[in-house]
C-alpha positions as a LaTeX table, in Angstrom:
\begin{tabular}{lrrr}
\hline
Residue & $x$ (\AA) & $y$ (\AA) & $z$ (\AA) \\
\hline
Met1 & 0.00 & 0.00 & 0.00 \\
Asp2 & 1.26 & 3.49 & $-0.86$ \\
Ser3 & 2.21 & 5.17 & 2.42 \\
Ala4 & 1.38 & 8.57 & 0.85 \\
Ser5 & $-2.25$ & 7.54 & 0.57 \\
Pro6 & $-4.58$ & 9.28 & 3.04 \\
Trp7 & $-5.92$ & 5.80 & 3.86 \\
Ala8 & $-2.52$ & 4.34 & 4.78 \\
Gly9 & $-2.66$ & 2.79 & 8.25 \\
Arg10 & $-6.41$ & 3.31 & 8.67 \\
Tyr11 & $-8.68$ & 0.52 & 9.83 \\
Ala12 & $-12.38$ & 0.12 & 10.48 \\
Pro13 & $-13.42$ & 1.53 & 13.86 \\
Thr14 & $-13.05$ & $-0.98$ & 16.70 \\
Leu15 & $-15.64$ & $-1.82$ & 19.32 \\
Glu16 & $-13.88$ & 0.65 & 21.63 \\
Asp17 & $-14.01$ & 3.35 & 18.92 \\
Phe18 & $-17.74$ & 2.76 & 18.57 \\
Glu19 & $-18.28$ & 3.04 & 22.31 \\
Arg20 & $-16.39$ & 6.35 & 22.29 \\
Leu21 & $-18.43$ & 7.58 & 19.30 \\
Gly22 & $-21.61$ & 6.55 & 21.12 \\
Arg23 & $-20.63$ & 8.49 & 24.24 \\
Glu24 & $-19.66$ & 11.52 & 22.14 \\
Ala25 & $-23.02$ & 11.34 & 20.35 \\
Leu26 & $-24.79$ & 11.15 & 23.72 \\
Asp27 & $-22.87$ & 14.23 & 24.87 \\
Met28 & $-24.07$ & 16.14 & 21.79 \\
Leu29 & $-27.75$ & 15.61 & 22.58 \\
Pro30 & $-29.74$ & 18.61 & 23.80 \\
Glu31 & $-29.12$ & 19.29 & 27.50 \\
Ser32 & $-32.75$ & 18.72 & 28.50 \\
Phe33 & $-32.82$ & 15.34 & 26.76 \\
Arg34 & $-29.33$ & 14.27 & 27.83 \\
Gly35 & $-30.15$ & 14.80 & 31.51 \\
Leu36 & $-32.87$ & 12.17 & 31.23 \\
Cys37 & $-30.41$ & 9.58 & 29.85 \\
Glu38 & $-28.04$ & 9.30 & 32.82 \\
Asp39 & $-29.13$ & 5.76 & 33.71 \\
Ile40 & $-28.65$ & 4.38 & 30.18 \\
Gln41 & $-25.48$ & 2.41 & 29.44 \\
Ile42 & $-24.01$ & 2.14 & 25.95 \\
Ser43 & $-22.67$ & $-1.24$ & 24.88 \\
Val44 & $-21.22$ & $-2.30$ & 21.55 \\
Ala45 & $-21.08$ & $-5.69$ & 19.84 \\
Asp46 & $-20.32$ & $-6.65$ & 16.28 \\
Tyr47 & $-23.79$ & $-8.16$ & 15.81 \\
Ala48 & $-26.97$ & $-8.81$ & 17.74 \\
Thr49 & $-27.14$ & $-12.30$ & 19.24 \\
Lys50 & $-29.08$ & $-15.04$ & 17.47 \\
Asp51 & $-31.64$ & $-14.98$ & 20.30 \\
Val52 & $-32.22$ & $-11.24$ & 19.85 \\
Leu53 & $-32.60$ & $-11.61$ & 16.09 \\
Lys54 & $-35.02$ & $-14.51$ & 16.55 \\
Ser55 & $-37.10$ & $-12.57$ & 19.11 \\
Leu56 & $-37.48$ & $-9.75$ & 16.56 \\
Asp57 & $-38.18$ & $-12.12$ & 13.65 \\
Leu58 & $-35.03$ & $-10.98$ & 11.84 \\
Thr59 & $-32.90$ & $-13.37$ & 9.83 \\
Ser60 & $-29.89$ & $-11.19$ & 9.03 \\
Pro61 & $-27.66$ & $-9.60$ & 11.69 \\
Tyr62 & $-27.28$ & $-6.64$ & 9.31 \\
Asp63 & $-30.96$ & $-5.74$ & 9.76 \\
Leu64 & $-30.49$ & $-4.45$ & 13.32 \\
Leu65 & $-28.29$ & $-1.40$ & 13.95 \\
Gly66 & $-29.13$ & $-0.87$ & 17.60 \\
Leu67 & $-31.40$ & $-2.04$ & 20.38 \\
Phe68 & $-32.78$ & $-0.60$ & 23.59 \\
Glu69 & $-32.64$ & $-3.26$ & 26.31 \\
Gly70 & $-34.46$ & $-2.74$ & 29.58 \\
Leu71 & $-37.63$ & $-1.14$ & 30.80 \\
Gly72 & $-38.72$ & 2.01 & 29.05 \\
Leu73 & $-40.50$ & 4.73 & 30.98 \\
Ala74 & $-43.69$ & 3.69 & 29.22 \\
Gln75 & $-43.28$ & 0.23 & 30.83 \\
Gly76 & $-42.67$ & 1.52 & 34.36 \\
Ala77 & $-38.90$ & 2.06 & 34.37 \\
Ser78 & $-39.34$ & 4.94 & 36.80 \\
Glu79 & $-40.10$ & 2.36 & 39.50 \\
Ile80 & $-36.93$ & 0.81 & 40.94 \\
Arg81 & $-37.11$ & $-2.98$ & 41.15 \\
Thr82 & $-34.78$ & $-5.30$ & 43.01 \\
Gly83 & $-32.45$ & $-7.19$ & 40.70 \\
Gln84 & $-33.34$ & $-5.06$ & 37.69 \\
Leu85 & $-30.50$ & $-4.76$ & 35.19 \\
Pro86 & $-29.58$ & $-1.27$ & 34.00 \\
Asn87 & $-31.15$ & 0.09 & 30.84 \\
Arg88 & $-28.75$ & $-0.32$ & 27.95 \\
Ile89 & $-28.48$ & 0.65 & 24.32 \\
Trp90 & $-26.66$ & $-1.80$ & 22.10 \\
Leu91 & $-24.87$ & $-0.48$ & 19.02 \\
Tyr92 & $-24.12$ & $-3.21$ & 16.48 \\
Arg93 & $-20.81$ & $-2.22$ & 14.86 \\
Arg94 & $-20.75$ & $-4.44$ & 11.77 \\
Ala95 & $-24.38$ & $-3.72$ & 10.91 \\
Ile96 & $-23.79$ & 0.03 & 11.28 \\
Leu97 & $-20.62$ & $-0.13$ & 9.17 \\
Glu98 & $-22.49$ & $-2.03$ & 6.44 \\
Tyr99 & $-25.29$ & 0.58 & 6.53 \\
Trp100 & $-22.71$ & 3.41 & 6.41 \\
Val101 & $-21.06$ & 2.05 & 3.24 \\
Asp102 & $-24.25$ & 2.61 & 1.24 \\
Arg103 & $-25.08$ & 6.09 & 2.60 \\
Glu104 & $-23.82$ & 9.60 & 2.15 \\
Glu105 & $-23.82$ & 10.23 & 5.89 \\
Thr106 & $-20.99$ & 10.44 & 8.36 \\
Leu107 & $-20.49$ & 7.56 & 10.75 \\
Asp108 & $-21.03$ & 9.78 & 13.78 \\
Ala109 & $-24.35$ & 11.03 & 12.32 \\
Ile110 & $-25.55$ & 7.44 & 11.85 \\
Ile111 & $-24.54$ & 6.48 & 15.39 \\
Arg112 & $-26.28$ & 9.59 & 16.76 \\
His113 & $-29.43$ & 8.70 & 14.77 \\
Val114 & $-29.42$ & 5.13 & 16.14 \\
Leu115 & $-28.91$ & 6.37 & 19.71 \\
Ile116 & $-31.72$ & 8.92 & 19.48 \\
His117 & $-34.04$ & 6.30 & 18.00 \\
Glu118 & $-33.26$ & 3.78 & 20.74 \\
Ile119 & $-33.45$ & 6.38 & 23.53 \\
Gly120 & $-36.76$ & 7.43 & 22.02 \\
His121 & $-38.05$ & 3.91 & 22.68 \\
His122 & $-37.02$ & 4.33 & 26.33 \\
Phe123 & $-39.07$ & 7.50 & 26.65 \\
Gly124 & $-41.95$ & 6.39 & 24.42 \\
Leu125 & $-41.35$ & 9.26 & 21.98 \\
Ser126 & $-42.98$ & 9.62 & 18.59 \\
Asp127 & $-40.98$ & 9.69 & 15.36 \\
Asp128 & $-41.65$ & 13.45 & 15.13 \\
Asp129 & $-40.24$ & 13.96 & 18.64 \\
Met130 & $-37.11$ & 11.99 & 17.74 \\
Glu131 & $-36.63$ & 13.97 & 14.52 \\
Ala132 & $-36.85$ & 17.24 & 16.49 \\
Ile133 & $-34.24$ & 16.03 & 19.00 \\
Glu134 & $-31.97$ & 14.89 & 16.17 \\
Ala135 & $-32.28$ & 18.27 & 14.42 \\
Glu136 & $-31.40$ & 20.04 & 17.68 \\
Ala137 & $-28.36$ & 17.77 & 18.18 \\
Tyr138 & $-26.70$ & 19.02 & 14.96 \\
\hline
\end{tabular}
């Protein structure tokens, strides 16, 4: 490979890179919205598990970019329950990278979109609400 190439030494973002991008995207959300997300953890995996895909009737791991896992506010997450796992948003790295290849969007914009969409599930927001938050985040 030509070392003068701007792509010399560059590799696809790692799981750790994705986690950092997810946290940066979370930090860019509007203050009022971000304050409500303090209890949500961000986790990254290459793909959703087979069990997750099966539970959503999906056959390809590339069909799922992210997933909210836990109890949303609409399902009573405001009530603390013993033994309850923390709310978590999964970002699926390989699925997001595959999606990114076919789009004219930046990787951070796609990750931000996935996060807002999954957080929106937590709060029971409408698509219009999520679009407004996303517009404010730019």
